[in-house]
CSV table of C-alpha atoms and ligand atoms in Angstrom, one decimal:
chain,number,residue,atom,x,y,z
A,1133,UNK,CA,7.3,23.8,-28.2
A,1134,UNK,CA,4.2,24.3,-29.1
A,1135,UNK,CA,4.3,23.8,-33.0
A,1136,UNK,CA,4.8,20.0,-32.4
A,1137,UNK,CA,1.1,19.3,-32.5
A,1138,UNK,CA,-0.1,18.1,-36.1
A,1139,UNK,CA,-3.3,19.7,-36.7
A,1140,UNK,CA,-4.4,16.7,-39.1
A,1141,UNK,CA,-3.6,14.3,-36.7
A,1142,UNK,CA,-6.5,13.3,-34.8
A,1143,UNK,CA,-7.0,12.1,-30.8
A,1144,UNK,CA,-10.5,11.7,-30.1
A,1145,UNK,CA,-13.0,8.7,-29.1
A,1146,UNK,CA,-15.5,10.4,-31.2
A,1147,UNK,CA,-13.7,10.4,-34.4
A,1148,UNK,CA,-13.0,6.6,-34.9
A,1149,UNK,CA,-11.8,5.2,-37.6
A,1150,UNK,CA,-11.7,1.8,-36.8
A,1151,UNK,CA,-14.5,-1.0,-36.1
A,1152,UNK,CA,-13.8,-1.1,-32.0
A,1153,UNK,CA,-13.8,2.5,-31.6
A,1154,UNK,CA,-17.1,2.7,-34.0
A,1155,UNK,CA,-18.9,0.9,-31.3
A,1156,UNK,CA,-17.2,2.5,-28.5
A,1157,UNK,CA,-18.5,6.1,-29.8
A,1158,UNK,CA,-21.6,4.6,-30.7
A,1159,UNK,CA,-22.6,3.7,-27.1
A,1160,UNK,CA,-21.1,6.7,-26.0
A,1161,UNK,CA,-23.4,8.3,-28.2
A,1162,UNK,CA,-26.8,6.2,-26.5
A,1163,UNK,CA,-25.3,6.8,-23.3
A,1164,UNK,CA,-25.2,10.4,-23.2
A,1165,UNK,CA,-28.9,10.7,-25.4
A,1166,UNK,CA,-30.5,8.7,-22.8
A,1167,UNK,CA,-29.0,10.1,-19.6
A,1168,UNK,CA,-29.0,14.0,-20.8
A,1169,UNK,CA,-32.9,12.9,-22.0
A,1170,UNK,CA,-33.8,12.1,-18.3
A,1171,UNK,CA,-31.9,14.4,-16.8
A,1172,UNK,CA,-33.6,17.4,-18.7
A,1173,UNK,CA,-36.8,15.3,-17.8
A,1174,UNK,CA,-36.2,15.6,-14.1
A,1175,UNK,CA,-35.2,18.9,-14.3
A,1176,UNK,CA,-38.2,20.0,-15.8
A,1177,UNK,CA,-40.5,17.9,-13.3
A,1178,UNK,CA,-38.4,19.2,-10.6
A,1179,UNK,CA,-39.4,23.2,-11.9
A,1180,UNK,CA,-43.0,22.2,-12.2
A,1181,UNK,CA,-43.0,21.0,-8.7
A,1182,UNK,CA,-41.1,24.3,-7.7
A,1183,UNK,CA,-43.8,26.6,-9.1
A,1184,UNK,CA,-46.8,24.5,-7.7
A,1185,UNK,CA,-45.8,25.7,-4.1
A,1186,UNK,CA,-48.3,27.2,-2.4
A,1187,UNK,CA,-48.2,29.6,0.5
A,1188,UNK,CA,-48.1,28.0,4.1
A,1189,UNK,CA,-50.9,30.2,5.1
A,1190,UNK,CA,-53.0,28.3,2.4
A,1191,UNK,CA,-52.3,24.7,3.4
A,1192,UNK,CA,-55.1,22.8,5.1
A,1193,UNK,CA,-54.4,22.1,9.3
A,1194,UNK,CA,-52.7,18.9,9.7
A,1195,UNK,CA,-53.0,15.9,9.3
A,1196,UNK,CA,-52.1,16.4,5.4
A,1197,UNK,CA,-54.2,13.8,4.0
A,1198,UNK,CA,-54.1,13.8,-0.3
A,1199,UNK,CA,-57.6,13.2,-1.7
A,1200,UNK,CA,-58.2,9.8,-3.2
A,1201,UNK,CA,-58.0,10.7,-6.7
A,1202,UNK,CA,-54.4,12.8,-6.4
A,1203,UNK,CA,-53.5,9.5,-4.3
A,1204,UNK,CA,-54.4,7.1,-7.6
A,1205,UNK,CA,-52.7,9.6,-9.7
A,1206,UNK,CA,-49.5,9.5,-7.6
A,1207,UNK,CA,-49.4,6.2,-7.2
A,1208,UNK,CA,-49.6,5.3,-11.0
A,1209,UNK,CA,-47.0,8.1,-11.5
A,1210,UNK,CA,-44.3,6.0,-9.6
A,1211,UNK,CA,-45.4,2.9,-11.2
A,1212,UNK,CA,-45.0,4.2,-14.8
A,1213,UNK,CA,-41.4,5.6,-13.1
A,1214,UNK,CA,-40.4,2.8,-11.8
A,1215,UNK,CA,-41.4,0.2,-15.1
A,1216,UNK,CA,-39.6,3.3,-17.1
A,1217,UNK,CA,-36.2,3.2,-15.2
A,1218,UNK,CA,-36.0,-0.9,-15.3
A,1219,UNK,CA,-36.2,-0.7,-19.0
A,1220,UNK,CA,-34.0,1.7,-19.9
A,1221,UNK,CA,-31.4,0.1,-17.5
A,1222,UNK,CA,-31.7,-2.8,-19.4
A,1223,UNK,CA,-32.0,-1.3,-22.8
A,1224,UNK,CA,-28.3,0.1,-21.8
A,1225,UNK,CA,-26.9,-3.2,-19.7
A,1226,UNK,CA,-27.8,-4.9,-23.1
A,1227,UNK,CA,-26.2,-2.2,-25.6
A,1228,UNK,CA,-23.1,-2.2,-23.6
A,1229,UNK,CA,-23.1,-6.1,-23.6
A,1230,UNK,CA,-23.4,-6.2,-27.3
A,1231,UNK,CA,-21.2,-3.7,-27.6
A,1232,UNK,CA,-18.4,-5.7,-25.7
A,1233,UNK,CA,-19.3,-8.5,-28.5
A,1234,UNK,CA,-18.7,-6.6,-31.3
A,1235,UNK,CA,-15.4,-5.3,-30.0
A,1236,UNK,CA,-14.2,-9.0,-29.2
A,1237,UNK,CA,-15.5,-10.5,-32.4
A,1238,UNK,CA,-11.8,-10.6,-33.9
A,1239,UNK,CA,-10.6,-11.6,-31.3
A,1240,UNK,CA,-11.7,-15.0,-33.2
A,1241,UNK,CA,-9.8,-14.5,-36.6
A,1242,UNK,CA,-7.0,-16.7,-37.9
A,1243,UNK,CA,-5.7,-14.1,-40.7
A,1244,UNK,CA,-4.0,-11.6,-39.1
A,1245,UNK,CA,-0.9,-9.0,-39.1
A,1246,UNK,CA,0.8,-9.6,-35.8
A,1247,UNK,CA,2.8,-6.7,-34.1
A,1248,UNK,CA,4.1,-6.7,-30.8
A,1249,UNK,CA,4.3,-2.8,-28.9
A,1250,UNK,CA,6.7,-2.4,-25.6
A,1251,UNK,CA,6.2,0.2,-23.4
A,1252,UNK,CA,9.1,1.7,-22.4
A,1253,UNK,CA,9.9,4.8,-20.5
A,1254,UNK,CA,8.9,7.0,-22.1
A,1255,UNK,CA,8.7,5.9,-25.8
A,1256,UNK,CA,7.0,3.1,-27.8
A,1257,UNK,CA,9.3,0.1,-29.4
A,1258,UNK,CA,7.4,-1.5,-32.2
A,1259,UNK,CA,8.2,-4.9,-33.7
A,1260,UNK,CA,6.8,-6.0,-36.9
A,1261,UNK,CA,6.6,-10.0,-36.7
A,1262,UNK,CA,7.4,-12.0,-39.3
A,1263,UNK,CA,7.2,-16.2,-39.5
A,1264,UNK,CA,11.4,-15.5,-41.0
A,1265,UNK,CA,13.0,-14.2,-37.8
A,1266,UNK,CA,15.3,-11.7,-40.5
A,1267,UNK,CA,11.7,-10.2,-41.4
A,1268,UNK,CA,10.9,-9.1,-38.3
A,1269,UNK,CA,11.4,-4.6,-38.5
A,1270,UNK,CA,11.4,-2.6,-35.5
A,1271,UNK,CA,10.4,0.8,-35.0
A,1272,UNK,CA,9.4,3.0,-32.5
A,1273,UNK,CA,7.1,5.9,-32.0
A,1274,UNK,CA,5.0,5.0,-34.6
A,1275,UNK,CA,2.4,2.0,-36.5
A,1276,UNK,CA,1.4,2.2,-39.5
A,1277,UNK,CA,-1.6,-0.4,-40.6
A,1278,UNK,CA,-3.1,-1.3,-43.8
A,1279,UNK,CA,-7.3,-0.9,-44.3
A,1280,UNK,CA,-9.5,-3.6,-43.2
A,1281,UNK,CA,-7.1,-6.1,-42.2
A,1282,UNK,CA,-7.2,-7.6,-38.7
A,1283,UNK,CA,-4.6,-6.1,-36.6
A,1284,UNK,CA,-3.2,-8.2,-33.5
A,1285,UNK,CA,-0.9,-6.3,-30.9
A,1286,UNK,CA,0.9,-8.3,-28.4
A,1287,UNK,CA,1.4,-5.9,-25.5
A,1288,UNK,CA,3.9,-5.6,-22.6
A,1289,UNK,CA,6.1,-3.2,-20.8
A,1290,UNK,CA,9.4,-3.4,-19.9
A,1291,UNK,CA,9.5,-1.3,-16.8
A,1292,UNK,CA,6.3,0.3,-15.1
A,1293,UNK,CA,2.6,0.0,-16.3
A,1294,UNK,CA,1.8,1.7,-19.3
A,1295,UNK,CA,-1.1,2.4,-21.3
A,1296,UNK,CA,-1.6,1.8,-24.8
A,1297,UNK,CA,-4.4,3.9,-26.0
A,1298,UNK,CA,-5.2,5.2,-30.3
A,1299,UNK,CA,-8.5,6.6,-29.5
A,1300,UNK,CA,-9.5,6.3,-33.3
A,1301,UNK,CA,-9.0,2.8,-33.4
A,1302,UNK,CA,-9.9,1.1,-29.9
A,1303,UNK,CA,-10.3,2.1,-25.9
A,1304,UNK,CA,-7.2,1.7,-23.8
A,1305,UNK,CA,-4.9,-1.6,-23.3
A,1306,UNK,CA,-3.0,-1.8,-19.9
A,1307,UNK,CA,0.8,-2.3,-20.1
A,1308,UNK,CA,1.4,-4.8,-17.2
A,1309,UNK,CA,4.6,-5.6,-16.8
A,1310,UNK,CA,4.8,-9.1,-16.7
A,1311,UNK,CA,1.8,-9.7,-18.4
A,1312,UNK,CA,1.7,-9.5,-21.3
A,1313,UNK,CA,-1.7,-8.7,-23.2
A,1314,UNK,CA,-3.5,-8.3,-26.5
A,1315,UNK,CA,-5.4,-6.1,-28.6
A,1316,UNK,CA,-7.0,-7.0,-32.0
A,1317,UNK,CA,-8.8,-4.3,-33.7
A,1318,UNK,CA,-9.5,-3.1,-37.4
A,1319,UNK,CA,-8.6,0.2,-39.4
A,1320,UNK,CA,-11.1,1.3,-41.6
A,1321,UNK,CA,-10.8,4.6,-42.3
A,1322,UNK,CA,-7.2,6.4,-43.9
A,1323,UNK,CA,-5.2,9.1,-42.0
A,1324,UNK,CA,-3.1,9.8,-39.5
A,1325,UNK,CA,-4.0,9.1,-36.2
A,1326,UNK,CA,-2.5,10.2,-32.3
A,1327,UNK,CA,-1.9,7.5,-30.3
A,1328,UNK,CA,-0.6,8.1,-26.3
A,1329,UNK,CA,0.2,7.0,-22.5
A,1330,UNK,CA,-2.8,6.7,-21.4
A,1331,UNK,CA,-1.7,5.7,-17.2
A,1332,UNK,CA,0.7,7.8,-15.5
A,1333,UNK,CA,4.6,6.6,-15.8
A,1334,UNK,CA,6.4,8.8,-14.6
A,1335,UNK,CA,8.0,12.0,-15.3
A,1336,UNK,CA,7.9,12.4,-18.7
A,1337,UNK,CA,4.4,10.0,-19.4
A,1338,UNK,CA,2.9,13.2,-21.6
A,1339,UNK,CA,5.4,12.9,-23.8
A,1340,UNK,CA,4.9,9.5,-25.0
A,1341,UNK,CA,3.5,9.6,-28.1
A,1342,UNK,CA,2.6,7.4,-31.1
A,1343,UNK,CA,2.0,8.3,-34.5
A,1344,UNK,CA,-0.5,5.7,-35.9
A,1345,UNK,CA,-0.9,5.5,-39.8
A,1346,UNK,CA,-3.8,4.1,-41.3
A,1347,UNK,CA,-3.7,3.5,-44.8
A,1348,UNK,CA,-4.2,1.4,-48.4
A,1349,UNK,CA,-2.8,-2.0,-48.6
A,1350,UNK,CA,-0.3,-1.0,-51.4
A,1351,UNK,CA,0.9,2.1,-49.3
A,1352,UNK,CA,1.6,-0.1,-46.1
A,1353,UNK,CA,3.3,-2.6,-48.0
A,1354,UNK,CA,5.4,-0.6,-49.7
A,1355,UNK,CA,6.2,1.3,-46.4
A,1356,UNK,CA,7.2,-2.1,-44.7
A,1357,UNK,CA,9.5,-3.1,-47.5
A,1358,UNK,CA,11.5,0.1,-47.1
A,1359,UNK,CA,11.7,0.1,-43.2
A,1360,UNK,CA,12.9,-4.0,-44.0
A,1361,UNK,CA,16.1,-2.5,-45.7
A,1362,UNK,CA,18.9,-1.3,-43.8
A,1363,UNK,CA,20.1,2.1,-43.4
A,1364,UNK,CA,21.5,3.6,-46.2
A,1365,UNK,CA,25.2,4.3,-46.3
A,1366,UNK,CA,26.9,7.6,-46.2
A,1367,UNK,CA,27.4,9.1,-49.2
A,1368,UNK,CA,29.0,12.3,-48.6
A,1369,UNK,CA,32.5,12.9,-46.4
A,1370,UNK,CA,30.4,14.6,-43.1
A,1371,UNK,CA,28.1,11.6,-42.8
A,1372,UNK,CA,31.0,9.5,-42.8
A,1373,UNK,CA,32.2,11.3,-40.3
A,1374,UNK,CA,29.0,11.3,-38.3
A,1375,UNK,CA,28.9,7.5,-38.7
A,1376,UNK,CA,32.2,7.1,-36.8
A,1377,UNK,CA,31.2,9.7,-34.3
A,1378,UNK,CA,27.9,7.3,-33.6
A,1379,UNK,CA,30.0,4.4,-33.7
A,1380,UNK,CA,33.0,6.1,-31.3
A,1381,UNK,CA,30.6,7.3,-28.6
A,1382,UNK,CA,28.7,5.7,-26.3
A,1383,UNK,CA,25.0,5.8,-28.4
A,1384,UNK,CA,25.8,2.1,-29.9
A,1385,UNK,CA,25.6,1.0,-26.2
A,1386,UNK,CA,21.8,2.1,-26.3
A,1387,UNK,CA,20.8,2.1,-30.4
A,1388,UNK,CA,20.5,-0.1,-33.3
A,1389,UNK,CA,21.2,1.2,-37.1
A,1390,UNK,CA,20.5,-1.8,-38.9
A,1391,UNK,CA,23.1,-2.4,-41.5
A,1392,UNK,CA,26.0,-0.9,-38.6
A,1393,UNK,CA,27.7,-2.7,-35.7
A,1394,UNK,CA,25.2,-0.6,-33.6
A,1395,UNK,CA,22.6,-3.2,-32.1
A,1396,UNK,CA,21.5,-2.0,-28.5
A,1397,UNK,CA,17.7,-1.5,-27.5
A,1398,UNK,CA,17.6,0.6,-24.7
A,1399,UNK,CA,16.6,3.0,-26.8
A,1400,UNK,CA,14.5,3.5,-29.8
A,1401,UNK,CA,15.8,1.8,-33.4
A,1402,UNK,CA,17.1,4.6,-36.0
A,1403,UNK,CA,17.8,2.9,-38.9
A,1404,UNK,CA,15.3,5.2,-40.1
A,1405,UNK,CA,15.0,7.8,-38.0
A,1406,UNK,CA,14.7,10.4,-40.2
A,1407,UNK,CA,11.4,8.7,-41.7
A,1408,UNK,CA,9.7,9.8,-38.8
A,1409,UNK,CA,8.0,13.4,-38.4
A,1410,UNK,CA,8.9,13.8,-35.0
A,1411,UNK,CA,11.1,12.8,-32.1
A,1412,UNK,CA,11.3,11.6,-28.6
A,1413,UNK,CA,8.1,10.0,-29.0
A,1414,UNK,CA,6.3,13.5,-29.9
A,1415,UNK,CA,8.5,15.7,-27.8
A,1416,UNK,CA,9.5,17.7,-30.5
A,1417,UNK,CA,9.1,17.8,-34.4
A,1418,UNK,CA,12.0,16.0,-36.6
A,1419,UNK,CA,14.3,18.9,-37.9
A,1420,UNK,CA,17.6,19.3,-37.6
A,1421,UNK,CA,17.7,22.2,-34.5
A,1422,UNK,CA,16.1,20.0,-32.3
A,1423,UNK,CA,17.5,16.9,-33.9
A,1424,UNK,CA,20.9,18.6,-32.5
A,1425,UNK,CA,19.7,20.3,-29.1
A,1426,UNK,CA,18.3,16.5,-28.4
A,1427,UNK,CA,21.7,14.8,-28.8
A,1428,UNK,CA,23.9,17.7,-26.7
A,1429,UNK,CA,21.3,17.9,-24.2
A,1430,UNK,CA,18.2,15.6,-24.2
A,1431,UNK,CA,17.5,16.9,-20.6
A,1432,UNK,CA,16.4,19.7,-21.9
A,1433,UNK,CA,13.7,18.4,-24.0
A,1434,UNK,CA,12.4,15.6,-21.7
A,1435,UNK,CA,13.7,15.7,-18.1
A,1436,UNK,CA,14.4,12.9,-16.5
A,1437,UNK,CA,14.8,10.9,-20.0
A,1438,UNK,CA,16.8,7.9,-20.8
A,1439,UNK,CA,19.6,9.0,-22.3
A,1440,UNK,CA,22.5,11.0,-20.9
A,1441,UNK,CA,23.8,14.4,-22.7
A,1442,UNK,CA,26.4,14.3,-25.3
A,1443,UNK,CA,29.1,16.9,-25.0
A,1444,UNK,CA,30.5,16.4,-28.9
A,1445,UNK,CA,32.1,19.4,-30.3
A,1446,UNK,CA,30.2,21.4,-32.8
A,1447,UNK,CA,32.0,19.7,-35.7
A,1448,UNK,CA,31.3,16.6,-34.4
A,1449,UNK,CA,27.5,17.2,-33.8
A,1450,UNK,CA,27.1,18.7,-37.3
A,1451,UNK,CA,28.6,15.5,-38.5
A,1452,UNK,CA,26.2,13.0,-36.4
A,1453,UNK,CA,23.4,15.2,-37.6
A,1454,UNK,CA,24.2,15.4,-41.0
A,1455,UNK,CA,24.7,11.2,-41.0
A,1456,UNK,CA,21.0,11.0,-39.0
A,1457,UNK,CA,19.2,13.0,-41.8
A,1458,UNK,CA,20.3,10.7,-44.4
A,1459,UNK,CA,18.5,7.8,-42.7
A,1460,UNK,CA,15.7,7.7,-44.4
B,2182,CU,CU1,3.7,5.4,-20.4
């Protein structure tokens, strides 16, 4: 299970892509200048000191009493010290306060795409809002943003505290439950991005994964207006078959295929399910073996998960399988 890991997709504070997490590695970036400056500084005053010792045989008798001029020249060296170490405090209470600024500055704007992210265990539900309620698309496992557009998520968990974290894009969110919260933040740099748990939530919390797409305007409108549609109706005899096995078993108690009679949340929205490169929120890559060991036996995968095994026979499974894929 270790082929699941994208290389191109990128988790890392220091790669940001985004306003927020420009600033964030930015004072990351004074931070550790500053701090590994003085400490090498210390250090080096500390070996100095080390290979000034003399020999106890050579001290003078006591009382040690330091000559008047070394006295002065102490004395100033803890002054300069002291002035030093106020000022660079304040140099970085300052660039941290400004930083905080920057970050909140949208917080402010009145254009924006609003999109509300649910922590559940252990996957991401995310809903697309739209003024017309019929607008409004739901996904999971994955947000995709278009370039320099102001981005508000409305946060909140539906069971235990989560954390919302895209490391390219902006520090971590807390998933209250109860409390809803908000993030603003602004893409502006295309790719792929990894987005994950960031606060223990249980058993499976390291498998709860987000893919987050950053990319043109055109590109994420034209993605939005396909995952508007609803799923595409079987065309050949087996996925008609693996519609009625969906629709005879007990996953329309827990899914929704738009465009079906399935409309359950419990679990994540397929309507397009086979859109997305992976599954059970980055568990495992989106092919069809795992596609199939996940519906007989999701246990395996993620212990502990959501969703109880399905004994179907082979047929059957091929069928379901067969009817996923073409939900594109
Ligand atoms: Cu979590």
């Amino acid at each position: 299970m270790t082929a699941l890991l994208a290389i191109s997709e990128i988790q890392s504070a220091l790669a940001p892509a985004g306003t927020q997490a420009m600033r964030i590695s930015q004072l990351w970036w004074v931070y550790l200048t500053v701090l590994s400056a003085i400490f090498v500084l210390v250090a080096i005053a500390l070996f100095i000191a080390l290979s000034r010792r003399h020999a106890v045989a050579e001290l003078p008798a006591p009382p040690f009493a330091p000559g008047e001029a070394s006295e002065r020249r102490t004395s100033t060296a803890v002054t300069l010290c002291v002035i030093a170490t106020v000022i660079i405090l304040f140099v970085l209470l300052f660039w941290d306060f400004f930083t905080g600024r920057a970050i909140y500055a949208l917080t402010s704007d009145k254009e924006f795409l609003h999109i509300k992210v649910i922590g559940h265990q252990w996957w991401w539900e995310v809903q697309y809002q739209d003024p017309t309620p019929s607008n409004v698309m739901t996904t999971a496992n994955e947000l995709h943003v278009p370039l320099g557009k102001t981005v508000k998520l409305e946060l909140q968990s539906n069971d235990v505290i989560h954390s919302f974290w895209v490391p390219a894009m902006h520090g971590k969110k807390d998933l209250i439950p109860g409390h809803p919260t908000v993030q603003y933040f602004r893409a502006d740099k295309e790719g792929t991005f990894r987005g994950q748990c960031a606060e223990f939530c249980g058993h499976q919390h390291a498998h709860m994964r987000l893919e987050f797409v950053a990319e043109s305007p055109d590109k994420y409108e034209a993605w939005l207006a396909a995952a508007r549609q609803n799923a595409p109706n079987p065309t050949t005899a087996m996925q008609q078959r693996g519609l009625q096995v969906f629709m005879s078993n007990q996953c329309i108690m827990c899914h929704t295929i738009e465009g079906t009679a399935a409309r359950a949340s419990l679990g994540p929205d397929l309507t397009h399910l086979a859109s997305r490169s992976f599954i059970a929120a980055g568990a495992v890559p989106n092919t069809r073996g795992y596609l199939a060991g996940w519906i007989a036996n999701p246990q395996n995968i993620k212990p502990g998960v959501r969703m109880p095994p399905n004994p179907l026979s082979s047929d059957d499974l091929n069928a379901l399988v067969d009817y996923l894929e073409s939900l594109k």
